[in-house]
Coordinates of C-alpha atoms in Angstrom, one line a residue:
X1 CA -48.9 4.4 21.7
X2 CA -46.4 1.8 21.3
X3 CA -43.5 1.3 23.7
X4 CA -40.2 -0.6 23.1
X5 CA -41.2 -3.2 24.3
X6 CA -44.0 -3.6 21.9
X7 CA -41.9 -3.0 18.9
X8 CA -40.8 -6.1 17.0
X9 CA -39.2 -4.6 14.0
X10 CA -38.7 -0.9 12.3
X11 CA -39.6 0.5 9.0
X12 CA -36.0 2.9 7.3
X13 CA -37.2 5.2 4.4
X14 CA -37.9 4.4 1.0
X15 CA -35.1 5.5 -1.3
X16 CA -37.9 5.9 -3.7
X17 CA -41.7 6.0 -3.9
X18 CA -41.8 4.0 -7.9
X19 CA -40.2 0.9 -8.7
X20 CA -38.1 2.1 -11.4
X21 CA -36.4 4.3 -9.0
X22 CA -36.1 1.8 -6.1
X23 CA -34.5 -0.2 -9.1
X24 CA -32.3 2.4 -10.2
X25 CA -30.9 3.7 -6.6
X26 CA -30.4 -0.4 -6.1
X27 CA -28.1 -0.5 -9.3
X28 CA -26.6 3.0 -8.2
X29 CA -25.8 1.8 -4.6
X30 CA -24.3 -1.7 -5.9
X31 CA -21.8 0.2 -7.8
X32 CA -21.0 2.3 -5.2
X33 CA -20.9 -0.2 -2.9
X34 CA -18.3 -2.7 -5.1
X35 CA -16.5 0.2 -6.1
X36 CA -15.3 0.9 -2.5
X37 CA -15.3 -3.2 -1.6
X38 CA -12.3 -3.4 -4.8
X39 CA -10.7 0.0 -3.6
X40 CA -10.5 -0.9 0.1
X41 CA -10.4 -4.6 -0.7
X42 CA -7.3 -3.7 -3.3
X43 CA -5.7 -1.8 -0.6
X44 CA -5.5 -3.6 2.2
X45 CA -4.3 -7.2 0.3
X46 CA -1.6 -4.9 -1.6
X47 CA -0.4 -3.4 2.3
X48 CA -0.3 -6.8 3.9
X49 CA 1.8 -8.8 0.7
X50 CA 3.9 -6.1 -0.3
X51 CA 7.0 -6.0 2.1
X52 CA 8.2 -2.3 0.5
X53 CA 4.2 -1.2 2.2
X54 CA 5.4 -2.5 5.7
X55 CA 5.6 1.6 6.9
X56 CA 3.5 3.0 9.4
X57 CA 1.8 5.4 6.6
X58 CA 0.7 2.4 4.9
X59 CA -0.1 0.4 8.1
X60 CA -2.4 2.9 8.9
X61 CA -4.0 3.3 5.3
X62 CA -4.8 -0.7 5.8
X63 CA -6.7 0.0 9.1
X64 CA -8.4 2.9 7.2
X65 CA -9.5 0.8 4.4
X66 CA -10.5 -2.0 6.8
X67 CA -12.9 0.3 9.0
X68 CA -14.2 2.1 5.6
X69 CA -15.2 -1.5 4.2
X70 CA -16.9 -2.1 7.3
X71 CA -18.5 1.4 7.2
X72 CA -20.3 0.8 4.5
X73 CA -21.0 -3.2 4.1
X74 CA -22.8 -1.6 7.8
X75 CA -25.2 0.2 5.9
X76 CA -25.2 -0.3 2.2
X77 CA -26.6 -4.1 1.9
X78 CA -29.6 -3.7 4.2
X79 CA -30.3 0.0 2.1
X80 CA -30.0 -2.1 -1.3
X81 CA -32.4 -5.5 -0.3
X82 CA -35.2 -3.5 0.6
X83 CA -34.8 -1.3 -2.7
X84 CA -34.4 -4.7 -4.6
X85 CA -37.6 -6.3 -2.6
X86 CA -39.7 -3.3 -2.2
X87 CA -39.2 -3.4 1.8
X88 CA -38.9 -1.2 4.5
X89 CA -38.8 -3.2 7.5
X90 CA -35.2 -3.7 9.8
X91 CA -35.8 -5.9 12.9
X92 CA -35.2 -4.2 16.3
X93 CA -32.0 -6.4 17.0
X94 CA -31.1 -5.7 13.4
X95 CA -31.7 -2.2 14.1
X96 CA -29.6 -2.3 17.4
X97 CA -26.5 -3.8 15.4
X98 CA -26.5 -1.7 12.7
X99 CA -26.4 1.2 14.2
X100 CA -23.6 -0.1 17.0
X101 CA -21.1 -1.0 14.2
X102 CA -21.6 2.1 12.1
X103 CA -21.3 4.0 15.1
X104 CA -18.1 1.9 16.0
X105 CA -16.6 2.2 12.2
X106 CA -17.0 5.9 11.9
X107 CA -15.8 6.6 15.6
X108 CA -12.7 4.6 15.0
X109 CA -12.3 6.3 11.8
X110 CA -12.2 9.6 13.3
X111 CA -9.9 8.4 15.4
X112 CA -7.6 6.8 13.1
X113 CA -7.4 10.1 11.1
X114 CA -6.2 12.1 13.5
X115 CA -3.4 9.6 14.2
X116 CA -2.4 9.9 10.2
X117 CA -2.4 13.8 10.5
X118 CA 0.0 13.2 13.6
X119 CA 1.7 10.5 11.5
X120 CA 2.4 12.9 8.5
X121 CA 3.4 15.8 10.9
X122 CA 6.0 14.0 12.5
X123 CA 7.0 12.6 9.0
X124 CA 7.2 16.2 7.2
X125 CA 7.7 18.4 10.4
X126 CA 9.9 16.7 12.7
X127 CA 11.8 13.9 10.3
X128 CA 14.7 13.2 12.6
X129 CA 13.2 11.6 14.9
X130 CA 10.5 9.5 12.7
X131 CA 11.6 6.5 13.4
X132 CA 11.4 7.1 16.7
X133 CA 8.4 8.8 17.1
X134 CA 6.6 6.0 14.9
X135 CA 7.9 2.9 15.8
X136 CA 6.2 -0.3 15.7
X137 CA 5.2 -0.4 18.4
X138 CA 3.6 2.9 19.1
X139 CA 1.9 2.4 15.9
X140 CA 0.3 -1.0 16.6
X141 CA -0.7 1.4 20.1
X142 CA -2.4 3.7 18.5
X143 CA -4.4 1.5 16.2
X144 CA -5.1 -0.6 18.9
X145 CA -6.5 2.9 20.7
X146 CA -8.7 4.1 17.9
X147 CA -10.2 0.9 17.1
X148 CA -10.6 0.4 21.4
X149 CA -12.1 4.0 21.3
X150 CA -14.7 3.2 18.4
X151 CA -15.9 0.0 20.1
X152 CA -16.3 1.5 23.7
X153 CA -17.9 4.9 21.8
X154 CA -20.8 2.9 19.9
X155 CA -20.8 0.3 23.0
X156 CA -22.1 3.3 25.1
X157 CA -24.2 5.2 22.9
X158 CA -26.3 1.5 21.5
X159 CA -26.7 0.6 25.2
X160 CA -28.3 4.2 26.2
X161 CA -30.1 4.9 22.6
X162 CA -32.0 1.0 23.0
X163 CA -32.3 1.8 26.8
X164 CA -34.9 4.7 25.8
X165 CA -38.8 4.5 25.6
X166 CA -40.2 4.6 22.3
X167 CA -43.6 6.3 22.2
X168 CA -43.2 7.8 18.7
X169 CA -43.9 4.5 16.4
X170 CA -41.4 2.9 14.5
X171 CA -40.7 4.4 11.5
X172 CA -37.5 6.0 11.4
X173 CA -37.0 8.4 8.5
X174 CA -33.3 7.4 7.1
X175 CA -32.2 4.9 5.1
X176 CA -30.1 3.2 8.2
X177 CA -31.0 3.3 11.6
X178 CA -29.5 6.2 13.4
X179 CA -29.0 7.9 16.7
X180 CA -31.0 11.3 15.9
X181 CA -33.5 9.2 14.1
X182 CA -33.7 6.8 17.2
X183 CA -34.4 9.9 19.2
X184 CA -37.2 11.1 17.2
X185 CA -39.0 7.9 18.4
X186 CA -38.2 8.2 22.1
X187 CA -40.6 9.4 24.4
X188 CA -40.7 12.9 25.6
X189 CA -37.9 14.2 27.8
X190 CA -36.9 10.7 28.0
X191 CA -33.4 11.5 25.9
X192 CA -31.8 13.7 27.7
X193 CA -29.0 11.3 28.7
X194 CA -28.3 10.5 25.0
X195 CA -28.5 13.7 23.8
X196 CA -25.8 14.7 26.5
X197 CA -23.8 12.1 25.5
X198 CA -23.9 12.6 22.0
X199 CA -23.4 16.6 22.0
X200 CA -20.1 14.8 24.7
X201 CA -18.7 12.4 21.6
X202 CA -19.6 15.0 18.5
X203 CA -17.7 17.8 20.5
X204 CA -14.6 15.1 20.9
X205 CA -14.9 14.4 17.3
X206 CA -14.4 18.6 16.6
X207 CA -11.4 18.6 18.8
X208 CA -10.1 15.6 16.4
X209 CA -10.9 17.8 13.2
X210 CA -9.1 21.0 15.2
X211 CA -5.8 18.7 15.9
X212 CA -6.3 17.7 12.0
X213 CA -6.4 20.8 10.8
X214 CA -3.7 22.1 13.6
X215 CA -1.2 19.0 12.1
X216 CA -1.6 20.4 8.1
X217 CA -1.4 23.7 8.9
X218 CA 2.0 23.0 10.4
X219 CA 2.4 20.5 7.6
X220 CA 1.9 23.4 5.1
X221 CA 4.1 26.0 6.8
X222 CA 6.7 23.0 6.5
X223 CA 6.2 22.6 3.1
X224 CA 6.2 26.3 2.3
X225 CA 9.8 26.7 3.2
X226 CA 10.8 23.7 0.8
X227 CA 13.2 24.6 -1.3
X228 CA 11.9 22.2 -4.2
X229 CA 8.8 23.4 -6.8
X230 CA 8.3 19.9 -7.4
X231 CA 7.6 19.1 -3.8
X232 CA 5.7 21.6 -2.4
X233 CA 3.6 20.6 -5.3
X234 CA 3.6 16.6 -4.5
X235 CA 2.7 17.8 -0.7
X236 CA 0.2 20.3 -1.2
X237 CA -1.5 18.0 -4.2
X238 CA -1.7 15.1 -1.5
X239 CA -2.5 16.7 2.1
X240 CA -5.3 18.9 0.3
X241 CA -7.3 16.1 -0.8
X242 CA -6.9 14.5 2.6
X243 CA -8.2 17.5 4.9
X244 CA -11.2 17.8 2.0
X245 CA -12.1 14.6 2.5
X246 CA -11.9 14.8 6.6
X247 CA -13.5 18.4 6.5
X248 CA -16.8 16.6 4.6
X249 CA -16.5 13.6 6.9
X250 CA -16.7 15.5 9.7
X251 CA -18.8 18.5 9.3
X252 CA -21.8 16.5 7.7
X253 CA -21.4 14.2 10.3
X254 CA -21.7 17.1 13.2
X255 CA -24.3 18.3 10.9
X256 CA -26.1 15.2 11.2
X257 CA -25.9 14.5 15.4
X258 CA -26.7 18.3 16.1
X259 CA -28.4 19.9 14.2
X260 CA -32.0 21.1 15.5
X261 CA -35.2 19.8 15.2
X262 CA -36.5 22.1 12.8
X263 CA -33.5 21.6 10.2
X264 CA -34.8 18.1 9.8
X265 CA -36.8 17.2 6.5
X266 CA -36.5 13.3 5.5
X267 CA -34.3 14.6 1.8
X268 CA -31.9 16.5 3.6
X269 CA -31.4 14.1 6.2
X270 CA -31.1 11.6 3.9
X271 CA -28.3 13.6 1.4
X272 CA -26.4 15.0 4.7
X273 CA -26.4 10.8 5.7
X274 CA -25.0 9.9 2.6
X275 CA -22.5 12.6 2.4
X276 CA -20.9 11.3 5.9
X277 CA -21.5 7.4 6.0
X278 CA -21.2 6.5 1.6
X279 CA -19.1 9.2 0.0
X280 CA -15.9 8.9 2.0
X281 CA -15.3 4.8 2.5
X282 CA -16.0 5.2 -1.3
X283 CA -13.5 7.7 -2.2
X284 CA -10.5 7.2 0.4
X285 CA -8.9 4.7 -1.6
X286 CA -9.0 7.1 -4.4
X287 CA -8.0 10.1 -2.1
X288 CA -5.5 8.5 0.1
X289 CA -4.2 5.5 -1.6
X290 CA -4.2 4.9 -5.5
X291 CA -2.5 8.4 -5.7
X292 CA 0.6 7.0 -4.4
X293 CA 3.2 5.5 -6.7
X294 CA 4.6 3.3 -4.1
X295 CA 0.4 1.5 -3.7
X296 CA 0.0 2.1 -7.5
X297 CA 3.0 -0.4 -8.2
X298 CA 1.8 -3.0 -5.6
X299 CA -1.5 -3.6 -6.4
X300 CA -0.1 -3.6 -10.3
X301 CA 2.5 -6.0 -9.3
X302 CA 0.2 -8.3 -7.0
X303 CA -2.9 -8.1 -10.2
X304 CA 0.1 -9.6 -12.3
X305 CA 1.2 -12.6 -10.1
X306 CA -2.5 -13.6 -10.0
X307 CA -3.4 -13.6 -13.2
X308 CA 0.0 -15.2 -14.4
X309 CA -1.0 -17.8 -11.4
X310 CA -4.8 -17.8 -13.3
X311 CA -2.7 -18.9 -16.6
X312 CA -0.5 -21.4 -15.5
X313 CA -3.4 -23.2 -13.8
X314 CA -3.4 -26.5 -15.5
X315 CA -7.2 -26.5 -15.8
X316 CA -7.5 -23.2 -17.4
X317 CA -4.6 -24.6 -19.8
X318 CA -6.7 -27.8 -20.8
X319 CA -9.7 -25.9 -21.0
X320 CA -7.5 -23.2 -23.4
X321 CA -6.3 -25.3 -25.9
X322 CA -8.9 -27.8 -26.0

């Protein structure tokens, strides 16, 4: 049986067994894949240029949109190459990296979003003393934290998972490489530490989605007592959205680190890892940002300057009327 030592390189799983599939999920993950690089990428140039998005709301949507675009360049390039080029094969320091910043973007994330359920509490529930509350500097803090939290998280969990045995082969059945997968490979009763240390981090990441759901329940009962149709409406039609969102994020992902040996089967793994690490970098900027008005109008305004800039190039003026 092979050890680590031995193993030079792993093989992910196929996305598809013809080549007319592996084409067509190569196609399907490119345009998921630019649709979240112009949504995040949209996002975080129109928070950074446009003074009026200088809040800590939006400051905290650009940290979200730059740990989603990291989230999925993680896992989305390496998934679509070996589709386009018929491959399976990862190397192991390959292996190592990719799963140490996924696990790093998606811990942070967690983080981040329970600082924006705080955020919005304090905005909704406890106005007065916003500006207090959510200074600058307590909001470059807590950024600071989350992202601190992700990289110490996935620091730990990469050095233990890598530190393991492997007795199993090298095939690991998911389209990224991936703790639970990892574990599969490692030799018996060899894991424990790991495993301890993941069921440690996944029941950290509940008590985030319990002081998530904690902050929009009290955002809700706030609401409720508003005396205005129009906006209980615009509250309930925002923070919905954003607890669906974290309540798929987070329960696929638990889904994914716990669940038991028996649930496994390579399609359901495979849907369950989509569902947590594709779906919500892709749809955030949809869900959190390109509702709002306030984003809406700077990403409108900044499209504008550049292609008025675009036009007024004398080059493209030469080549226009010549």
């Amino acid at each position: 049986m092979p050890n680590s030592s031995s193993i030079s390189e792993f093989l992910l799983l196929p996305l598809a067994d013809t080549r007319q599939l592996q084409l067509l999920h190569f196609w399907l993950l490119l345009g998921i894949y630019l649709a979240a690089l112009l949504g995040n990428g949209l996002i975080s140039t129109a928070v950074a240029c446009d003074q009026r998005l200088h809040t800590p709301m939006y400051f905290f949507l650009l940290n979200l949109a730059l740990l989603d675009l990291g989230c999925i360049s993680t896992t989305l390039p390496k998934a679509m190459a070996n589709a386009l080029w018929d491959t399976r094969a990862i190397s192991y320091a390959g292996c190592a990296a990719q799963l140490f910043f996924f696990f790093f973007f998606i811990s942070a994330e967690l983080s981040l979003l329970t600082i924006m359920s705080y955020d919005r509490y304090a905005a909704i529930c406890n106005p007065l003393h916003y500006g207090t509350l959510m200074d600058s500097r307590a909001c470059a803090t807590m950024a600071a934290a989350a992202w601190s939290a992700g990289f110490l998280n996935s620091l730990l969990h990469t050095a233990s998972t890598f530190s393991l045995p492997l007795c199993q082969g090298n095939v690991v059945n998911q389209f990224f490489c991936e703790i639970p997968q990892i574990l599969k490979l490692s030799c018996s009763g060899s894991n424990l530490r790991e495993v301890v240390l993941l069921i440690f981090s996944v029941s950290l990441g509940f008590g985030c989605f319990v002081f998530i759901v904690v902050s929009y329940v009290q955002i809700f009962m706030a609401v409720l007592r508003m005396p205005s149709e129009q906006g209980r409406h615009k509250a309930f039609s925002t923070c919905l959205p954003h607890l669906a969102v974290v309540s798929l994020f987070v329960s696929t992902g638990i889904f994914a680190y716990l669940k038991p040996p028996s649930l496994s089967f390579p399609f359901m793994d495979l849907m369950v890892a989509l569902l947590y690490s594709v779906v919500p970098p892709a749809v955030n900027p949809l869900i959190y940002s390109m509702r709002s008005q306030e984003v809406k109008d700077a990403v409108r305004k900044m499209m504008t300057k550049y292609v008025s800039q675009i036009l007024n190039f004398p080059s493209f003026r030469i080549h226009y009327f010549y």
